[in-house]
Amino acid sequence: MANDVGSTVPHVFTRAELATIHQDVLDNKPGAKKLIVVDNKVYDITDFVADHPGGEQVILTQEGRDASDVFHEMHPPSAYELLANCYVGDAEPKVPIDTADKKVLNSAAFAQEIRDLRDKLEKEGFFDASTGFYLYKVLSTVLVCVVGLTILKTWGKTSSAAVCLSAFIVGLFWQQCGWLAHDFAHYQVIKDPKLNDLFLVTFGNLIQGFSLTWWKNKHNTHHASTNVSGEDPDIDTAPILLWDEFAAANFYGSIKDNASGFDKFIAEHILPYQTRYYFFILGFARFSWAVQSIIYSFNNETLNKSKVLSWCERVFLIVHWIFFTYCVVAWSATWKDVLMFFIVSQLTTGYLLAVVFAMNHNGMPVLSSEEASKMEFYELQVITGRDVNCNVFGDWIMGGLNYQIEHHVFPEMPRHQLSTIKPIVKQISQKYNIKYHDTGFIGGTIEVLQTLDIVQKISQNFIKKIF
């Protein structure tokens, strides 16, 4: 695999050779090299995995694959120089597709047209953020917090209703900060990694109370392997919710012979009725993610291994909770009102975040790892996403994620451009018979519930077989 000593000619890997090396990794053979291909160049990421700035999990989803499209869509320009350090040779050119299978031909042609579209949009400035738009978003979002805390400070001592209203507004503020942090995390606003991370920890850790490292680690993987069973962490929500037959089979299979009393209770009395508690459980999303953030941040370094950024994350999380706790305790009359503020604010953010996230991909096709590996990256992003048709208020409350398909096809594109390219992406998808799905908010919610209902019936069948 290595070049001859003194040779300046790069080694050319055949596709069969790459497949053999990948199988060695799958078989856990000692010394097996983890390789990826980007633009027909081969990179050995074996020793780089642990240092990957985007997280270890996400880069491993591309091991043994042609990662060209996912690399281009998920990395800032500075990543190309870092990748070059892992270069070990070239891959032989792909053989032109020789098949009568129209679906395969359409998929390849679709991917190429999306690549061409990306180049065209980049030249036309669609990947450049509007300073005016993001100045408006930052200032208007901070204003929401100012309004909420002003109400609490002015009337919190005399009115429980004011405390409740303030809690709702602050919860809305945290949700909107989530969308801003999301934009920064994708380098939509600032391309410089260090300056970008400064804004990201400000809106993510300090203001919203979520660890940027915890979030990026799972979210990057979600983008690289959207709705891929065993790879996408966003659909790995067992034993709380099961989203597909793979998840149901994995969960019930894991407890078949060694179910604890708790596992058996969940399997028999909770999961078969998940449509009944779905909306109830969404409210706990914000608090759950905040707790996970704290645990993760204090037990792990940041993805780029920066000591300064690691401690900045931890300090900002602590300051977040100290600041908002102080405001509520100091400006409320009773501990009952303090508790009410905490519950209402957490539920508000939880619902407003989780409903949007669930709408994005839940209820859409879930693929096995083998199926995904044979599919073009762009096709995977389109068929697993759901666009939600909204008015201006819907665009605001969903943070632009109602254009989920466009966001997944071009994750570094600023959200204010997504509505413009939606008709283009939809037309290209339809041209090549790639299923593009958009619906209304109510329609999307019904689809999510229908999926949960299908899987809970699968759960009931597993119960009959296992117990």
Coordinates of C-alpha atoms in Angstrom, one line a residue:
M1 CA 0.0 0.0 0.0
A2 CA 2.9 2.4 0.7
N3 CA 4.9 4.0 -2.1
D4 CA 8.3 2.6 -2.9
V5 CA 11.2 4.2 -1.0
G6 CA 12.3 7.3 -2.9
S7 CA 9.4 7.1 -5.3
T8 CA 7.6 10.3 -6.2
V9 CA 4.8 8.5 -8.0
P10 CA 1.7 8.1 -5.8
H11 CA 0.3 4.6 -5.3
V12 CA -2.8 4.0 -7.3
F13 CA -5.4 2.0 -5.4
T14 CA -7.7 -0.1 -7.4
R15 CA -11.4 -0.2 -6.4
A16 CA -11.0 -3.9 -5.5
E17 CA -8.0 -3.1 -3.3
L18 CA -10.0 -0.4 -1.4
A19 CA -12.8 -2.9 -1.0
T20 CA -10.5 -5.5 0.5
I21 CA -8.9 -3.0 2.9
H22 CA -12.4 -1.9 4.0
Q23 CA -13.4 -5.5 4.6
D24 CA -10.3 -6.0 6.8
V25 CA -11.5 -3.1 8.9
L26 CA -15.0 -4.7 9.2
D27 CA -13.3 -8.0 10.2
N28 CA -11.2 -6.2 12.8
K29 CA -8.0 -7.5 11.4
P30 CA -4.9 -6.2 13.3
G31 CA -3.2 -3.4 11.5
A32 CA -6.1 -2.8 9.1
K33 CA -6.0 0.8 7.7
K34 CA -9.0 3.0 7.7
L35 CA -9.2 4.8 4.4
I36 CA -11.5 7.3 2.8
V37 CA -11.6 8.6 -0.8
V38 CA -12.1 12.3 -1.6
D39 CA -12.0 13.5 -5.2
N40 CA -10.2 10.2 -6.3
K41 CA -7.5 10.7 -3.7
V42 CA -7.0 8.2 -0.9
Y43 CA -6.4 9.3 2.7
D44 CA -5.4 7.1 5.6
I45 CA -7.4 8.4 8.6
T46 CA -6.4 5.6 11.0
D47 CA -4.3 7.8 13.3
F48 CA -6.4 10.9 12.5
V49 CA -9.8 9.7 13.7
A50 CA -9.3 10.7 17.3
D51 CA -8.1 14.1 16.3
H52 CA -10.8 14.8 13.7
P53 CA -12.2 18.4 14.6
G54 CA -15.7 17.3 13.6
G55 CA -15.7 14.3 15.9
E56 CA -14.6 10.6 15.8
Q57 CA -18.0 9.1 15.1
V58 CA -18.8 11.1 12.0
I59 CA -15.6 10.4 10.1
L60 CA -15.9 6.7 10.8
T61 CA -19.3 6.6 9.0
Q62 CA -17.3 7.4 5.8
E63 CA -14.5 4.8 6.3
G64 CA -14.1 2.7 3.2
R65 CA -16.4 5.0 1.2
D66 CA -16.1 7.8 -1.4
A67 CA -16.6 10.7 0.9
S68 CA -16.2 13.5 -1.7
D69 CA -19.7 14.9 -1.5
V70 CA -20.0 14.8 2.3
F71 CA -16.5 16.3 2.7
H72 CA -17.3 19.2 0.4
E73 CA -20.6 20.0 2.1
M74 CA -19.5 19.8 5.7
H75 CA -16.0 21.4 5.9
P76 CA -14.7 24.9 5.8
P77 CA -11.8 25.7 3.3
S78 CA -9.2 25.3 6.2
A79 CA -10.1 21.5 6.3
Y80 CA -8.5 20.8 2.9
E81 CA -5.0 21.5 4.2
L82 CA -5.6 19.3 7.2
L83 CA -6.8 16.5 5.0
A84 CA -3.7 16.6 2.9
N85 CA -1.6 15.4 5.8
C86 CA -3.4 12.0 5.5
Y87 CA -2.8 11.5 1.7
V88 CA -1.4 8.1 0.8
G89 CA -2.2 7.8 -2.9
D90 CA -4.8 8.0 -5.7
A91 CA -7.8 5.9 -6.4
E92 CA -8.3 4.6 -9.9
P93 CA -11.0 6.5 -11.8
K94 CA -14.5 5.2 -11.3
V95 CA -15.7 3.1 -14.2
P96 CA -18.6 4.7 -16.0
I97 CA -21.9 3.1 -14.9
D98 CA -22.7 0.2 -17.2
T99 CA -26.2 -0.8 -16.3
A100 CA -29.7 -0.7 -17.7
D101 CA -31.1 0.1 -14.3
K102 CA -32.7 3.5 -14.8
K103 CA -32.9 4.1 -11.0
V104 CA -29.1 3.8 -10.7
L105 CA -28.5 6.0 -13.7
N106 CA -30.9 8.6 -12.4
S107 CA -29.3 8.7 -9.0
A108 CA -25.8 9.3 -10.5
A109 CA -27.1 11.9 -12.9
F110 CA -29.0 13.6 -10.1
A111 CA -25.9 13.7 -7.9
Q112 CA -23.8 15.3 -10.7
E113 CA -26.4 17.9 -11.4
I114 CA -26.5 18.9 -7.7
R115 CA -22.7 19.1 -7.7
D116 CA -22.9 21.4 -10.7
L117 CA -25.6 23.4 -9.0
R118 CA -23.4 23.8 -6.0
D119 CA -20.5 25.2 -8.0
K120 CA -22.9 27.6 -9.8
L121 CA -24.5 28.8 -6.5
E122 CA -21.1 29.2 -4.9
K123 CA -19.9 31.4 -7.7
E124 CA -23.1 33.5 -7.5
G125 CA -22.5 34.1 -3.7
F126 CA -25.3 31.9 -2.3
F127 CA -22.9 30.6 0.3
D128 CA -22.0 34.1 1.6
A129 CA -24.0 35.2 4.6
S130 CA -25.8 38.6 4.7
T131 CA -24.3 40.7 7.5
G132 CA -27.5 42.6 7.7
F133 CA -29.6 39.5 8.1
Y134 CA -27.5 38.1 10.9
L135 CA -27.1 41.4 12.7
Y136 CA -30.9 41.5 12.7
K137 CA -31.1 37.9 13.9
V138 CA -28.7 38.5 16.8
L139 CA -30.2 41.8 18.0
S140 CA -33.8 40.6 17.6
T141 CA -33.1 37.4 19.5
V142 CA -31.3 39.2 22.3
L143 CA -34.3 41.6 22.5
V144 CA -36.6 38.6 23.2
C145 CA -34.5 37.9 26.3
V146 CA -34.5 41.5 27.4
V147 CA -38.3 41.6 27.2
G148 CA -38.7 38.4 29.1
L149 CA -36.3 39.4 31.9
T150 CA -37.7 42.9 32.1
I151 CA -41.2 41.5 32.7
L152 CA -39.8 39.3 35.4
K153 CA -37.8 42.1 37.1
T154 CA -40.7 44.6 36.9
W155 CA -43.7 42.4 37.9
G156 CA -42.2 39.1 39.2
K157 CA -42.5 40.1 42.9
T158 CA -46.2 40.9 42.5
S159 CA -47.6 38.7 39.8
S160 CA -47.3 34.9 39.2
A161 CA -48.8 35.5 35.8
A162 CA -45.9 37.8 34.9
V163 CA -43.5 35.1 36.1
C164 CA -45.2 32.6 33.8
L165 CA -45.2 35.0 30.8
S166 CA -41.6 35.8 31.4
A167 CA -40.7 32.1 31.6
F168 CA -42.5 31.5 28.2
I169 CA -40.6 34.4 26.6
V170 CA -37.2 33.2 27.9
G171 CA -38.0 29.7 26.7
L172 CA -38.7 31.1 23.3
F173 CA -35.4 33.1 23.5
W174 CA -33.4 29.9 24.2
Q175 CA -35.1 28.2 21.2
Q176 CA -34.1 31.0 18.9
C177 CA -30.6 30.9 20.3
G178 CA -30.5 27.3 19.3
W179 CA -31.1 28.2 15.6
L180 CA -28.4 30.8 15.7
A181 CA -26.0 28.3 17.3
H182 CA -27.0 25.9 14.6
D183 CA -26.1 28.4 11.9
F184 CA -22.7 29.1 13.4
A185 CA -22.0 25.4 13.9
H186 CA -22.4 24.9 10.1
Y187 CA -20.1 27.8 9.3
Q188 CA -23.0 29.5 7.6
V189 CA -22.1 32.9 9.1
I190 CA -18.3 32.9 9.7
K191 CA -15.8 30.8 7.8
D192 CA -12.9 31.3 10.2
P193 CA -13.0 28.3 12.6
K194 CA -11.6 30.1 15.7
L195 CA -13.8 33.2 15.4
N196 CA -16.8 31.0 14.5
D197 CA -16.3 28.9 17.7
L198 CA -16.3 32.0 19.8
F199 CA -19.7 33.0 18.6
L200 CA -20.8 29.3 18.8
V201 CA -19.9 28.9 22.5
T202 CA -21.5 32.3 23.2
F203 CA -24.9 31.4 21.8
G204 CA -24.7 27.7 22.5
N205 CA -23.0 27.3 25.9
L206 CA -23.4 30.8 27.5
I207 CA -26.8 31.8 26.4
Q208 CA -28.6 28.6 25.6
G209 CA -26.9 26.2 28.0
F210 CA -26.0 23.5 25.4
S211 CA -22.4 22.3 24.9
L212 CA -21.2 23.0 21.4
T213 CA -19.0 19.9 21.5
W214 CA -21.7 17.6 22.6
W215 CA -24.0 18.9 20.0
K216 CA -21.6 19.0 17.1
N217 CA -20.4 15.5 17.8
K218 CA -23.9 14.1 17.3
H219 CA -25.2 16.6 14.7
N220 CA -22.3 16.1 12.3
T221 CA -22.9 12.4 12.4
H222 CA -26.5 13.0 11.7
H223 CA -25.7 15.0 8.6
A224 CA -23.2 12.5 7.3
S225 CA -25.5 9.5 7.8
T226 CA -29.0 10.9 7.9
N227 CA -31.6 8.3 8.9
V228 CA -29.1 5.4 8.6
S229 CA -29.8 2.8 11.2
G230 CA -27.0 2.3 13.7
E231 CA -25.2 5.5 12.5
D232 CA -27.6 8.4 12.9
P233 CA -27.8 9.3 16.6
D234 CA -30.9 11.4 16.1
I235 CA -33.0 8.3 15.4
D236 CA -31.3 6.3 18.2
T237 CA -33.9 7.2 20.9
A238 CA -34.6 3.7 22.4
P239 CA -36.0 2.9 24.9
I240 CA -37.9 6.2 24.9
L241 CA -39.2 6.2 21.3
L242 CA -38.7 3.7 18.4
W243 CA -38.8 5.2 14.9
D244 CA -38.4 2.3 12.6
E245 CA -38.4 -1.5 12.3
F246 CA -34.6 -1.6 12.7
A247 CA -34.8 0.1 16.0
A248 CA -37.6 -2.1 17.2
A249 CA -35.8 -5.3 16.1
N250 CA -32.5 -4.1 17.8
F251 CA -34.2 -3.2 21.1
Y252 CA -36.4 -6.3 21.5
G253 CA -33.6 -8.5 20.2
S254 CA -31.2 -7.1 22.8
I255 CA -33.5 -8.0 25.7
K256 CA -34.8 -11.3 24.3
D257 CA -32.7 -13.6 26.6
N258 CA -31.7 -11.2 29.4
A259 CA -34.4 -8.8 30.0
S260 CA -34.4 -7.0 33.4
G261 CA -37.6 -6.2 35.2
F262 CA -37.3 -2.6 34.0
D263 CA -36.6 -3.6 30.4
K264 CA -39.5 -5.9 30.4
F265 CA -41.8 -3.2 31.8
I266 CA -40.6 -0.7 29.1
A267 CA -41.0 -3.3 26.4
E268 CA -44.5 -4.4 27.4
H269 CA -46.2 -1.3 28.8
I270 CA -44.4 1.7 27.4
L271 CA -43.1 1.4 23.8
P272 CA -46.3 -0.3 22.5
Y273 CA -48.2 2.9 23.3
Q274 CA -45.7 5.5 22.2
T275 CA -48.2 7.6 20.3
R276 CA -50.0 8.3 23.6
Y277 CA -47.0 9.9 25.4
Y278 CA -45.2 11.3 22.4
F279 CA -46.3 14.9 22.9
F280 CA -45.8 14.7 26.7
I281 CA -42.2 13.6 26.4
L282 CA -41.2 16.3 23.9
G283 CA -41.4 18.9 26.7
F284 CA -38.5 17.3 28.5
A285 CA -36.2 17.6 25.5
R286 CA -34.5 20.8 26.6
F287 CA -33.7 19.8 30.1
S288 CA -32.5 16.3 29.0
W289 CA -30.1 17.9 26.4
A290 CA -28.9 20.5 29.0
V291 CA -28.0 17.7 31.4
Q292 CA -26.3 15.7 28.7
S293 CA -24.3 18.8 27.7
I294 CA -23.0 19.3 31.2
I295 CA -22.1 15.6 31.7
Y296 CA -20.4 15.5 28.3
S297 CA -18.5 18.8 28.6
F298 CA -17.0 17.9 32.0
N299 CA -15.9 14.5 30.9
N300 CA -14.6 15.3 27.4
E301 CA -12.4 17.8 25.6
T302 CA -13.7 19.8 22.7
L303 CA -13.4 18.1 19.3
N304 CA -10.4 20.3 18.3
K305 CA -8.7 19.3 21.6
S306 CA -8.3 23.0 22.6
K307 CA -7.8 23.3 26.4
V308 CA -8.9 26.9 26.3
L309 CA -12.1 26.1 24.4
S310 CA -12.8 23.1 26.6
W311 CA -12.7 25.3 29.8
C312 CA -14.5 28.1 28.0
E313 CA -17.3 25.7 27.3
R314 CA -17.5 24.5 31.0
V315 CA -17.3 28.0 32.4
F316 CA -19.9 29.3 30.1
L317 CA -22.3 26.5 31.0
I318 CA -21.9 27.3 34.7
V319 CA -22.4 31.0 34.1
H320 CA -25.5 30.3 32.1
W321 CA -27.2 28.5 35.0
I322 CA -25.9 30.9 37.7
F323 CA -27.2 33.9 35.7
F324 CA -30.7 32.7 35.0
T325 CA -31.0 31.1 38.4
Y326 CA -30.1 34.4 40.1
C327 CA -32.5 36.4 38.0
V328 CA -35.4 34.1 38.8
V329 CA -34.7 33.8 42.5
A330 CA -34.0 37.5 42.9
W331 CA -37.0 38.7 41.0
S332 CA -39.7 36.2 42.1
A333 CA -41.7 36.5 45.3
T334 CA -42.0 32.8 46.2
W335 CA -40.2 29.5 45.6
K336 CA -43.4 28.3 44.0
D337 CA -42.9 31.0 41.3
V338 CA -39.3 30.0 40.9
L339 CA -40.3 26.4 40.3
M340 CA -43.0 27.5 37.9
F341 CA -40.5 29.6 35.9
F342 CA -38.1 26.7 35.6
I343 CA -40.9 24.3 34.5
V344 CA -42.5 26.6 32.0
S345 CA -39.2 27.8 30.5
Q346 CA -37.9 24.3 30.1
L347 CA -41.1 23.0 28.6
T348 CA -41.4 25.9 26.2
T349 CA -37.9 25.4 24.8
G350 CA -38.3 21.6 24.8
Y351 CA -41.5 21.7 22.8
L352 CA -40.4 24.4 20.4
L353 CA -37.1 22.6 19.6
A354 CA -38.3 19.0 19.6
V355 CA -41.4 19.5 17.4
V356 CA -39.2 21.1 14.8
F357 CA -36.5 18.4 15.0
A358 CA -39.1 15.6 14.9
M359 CA -40.7 17.1 11.8
N360 CA -37.3 17.2 9.9
H361 CA -36.7 13.5 9.4
N362 CA -38.9 11.3 11.7
G363 CA -41.4 9.4 9.6
M364 CA -39.2 9.5 6.6
P365 CA -37.3 6.4 5.2
V366 CA -34.7 4.8 7.4
L367 CA -32.0 2.9 5.6
S368 CA -29.6 0.2 6.6
S369 CA -25.9 0.9 6.5
E370 CA -25.5 -1.3 3.5
E371 CA -28.3 0.5 1.6
A372 CA -26.8 3.9 2.4
S373 CA -23.3 2.9 1.3
K374 CA -24.7 2.1 -2.2
M375 CA -26.6 5.4 -2.4
E376 CA -25.4 8.8 -3.6
F377 CA -24.9 11.2 -0.7
Y378 CA -27.3 13.8 -2.2
E379 CA -30.0 11.3 -2.8
L380 CA -29.8 10.2 0.8
Q381 CA -30.2 13.7 2.0
V382 CA -33.3 14.4 -0.2
I383 CA -35.3 11.2 0.4
T384 CA -34.8 11.2 4.2
G385 CA -35.8 14.9 4.7
R386 CA -39.1 16.6 5.0
D387 CA -39.7 20.2 4.0
V388 CA -42.5 22.0 5.9
N389 CA -44.4 24.7 4.0
C390 CA -44.8 27.7 6.3
N391 CA -45.6 31.4 6.3
V392 CA -43.2 34.1 7.5
F393 CA -43.9 33.3 11.1
G394 CA -43.4 29.6 10.5
D395 CA -40.0 30.4 8.9
W396 CA -39.0 32.3 12.0
I397 CA -40.2 29.8 14.6
M398 CA -38.5 26.9 12.8
G399 CA -35.3 28.8 12.2
G400 CA -35.2 28.0 8.5
L401 CA -35.2 24.3 9.2
N402 CA -38.5 24.0 7.5
Y403 CA -36.2 23.9 4.4
Q404 CA -34.7 20.8 5.7
I405 CA -33.9 19.1 2.4
E406 CA -32.1 22.2 1.1
H407 CA -30.2 22.5 4.4
H408 CA -29.0 18.9 4.2
V409 CA -28.0 19.2 0.6
F410 CA -26.1 22.4 1.3
P411 CA -25.5 22.6 5.0
E412 CA -23.1 25.5 4.8
M413 CA -25.6 27.7 2.9
P414 CA -27.0 30.5 5.1
R415 CA -30.6 30.0 6.0
H416 CA -31.8 33.2 4.3
Q417 CA -30.9 31.6 0.9
L418 CA -32.7 28.4 1.3
S419 CA -36.2 29.5 0.2
T420 CA -34.7 30.8 -3.0
I421 CA -33.1 27.4 -4.0
K422 CA -36.0 25.2 -2.8
P423 CA -37.8 25.3 -6.2
I424 CA -34.5 24.5 -8.0
V425 CA -33.7 21.5 -5.8
K426 CA -37.2 20.2 -6.0
Q427 CA -37.3 20.5 -9.8
I428 CA -34.0 18.6 -10.2
S429 CA -35.2 15.9 -7.8
Q430 CA -38.4 15.4 -9.7
K431 CA -36.5 15.4 -13.0
Y432 CA -34.6 12.3 -11.9
N433 CA -37.5 10.7 -10.0
I434 CA -35.8 11.3 -6.6
K435 CA -38.6 11.4 -4.0
Y436 CA -38.8 15.0 -2.7
H437 CA -41.4 15.4 0.1
D438 CA -42.8 18.6 1.4
T439 CA -46.0 19.1 3.4
G440 CA -47.7 21.4 5.9
F441 CA -47.1 21.5 9.6
I442 CA -50.2 19.6 10.5
G443 CA -49.6 17.1 7.7
G444 CA -46.0 16.5 8.9
T445 CA -47.2 16.0 12.5
I446 CA -49.7 13.4 11.3
E447 CA -47.0 11.6 9.4
V448 CA -44.8 11.4 12.5
L449 CA -47.6 10.0 14.5
Q450 CA -48.5 7.5 11.8
T451 CA -44.9 6.3 11.9
L452 CA -44.9 5.9 15.6
D453 CA -48.1 4.0 15.4
I454 CA -46.7 1.6 12.8
V455 CA -43.6 0.9 14.9
Q456 CA -45.6 0.5 18.1
K457 CA -47.6 -2.3 16.4
I458 CA -44.3 -3.9 15.4
S459 CA -43.4 -3.7 19.1
Q460 CA -46.6 -5.5 20.1
N461 CA -45.8 -8.3 17.6
F462 CA -42.3 -8.6 19.2
I463 CA -43.8 -8.9 22.7
K464 CA -45.9 -11.9 21.5
K465 CA -42.8 -13.6 20.2
I466 CA -40.4 -12.8 23.1
F467 CA -42.6 -13.0 26.2

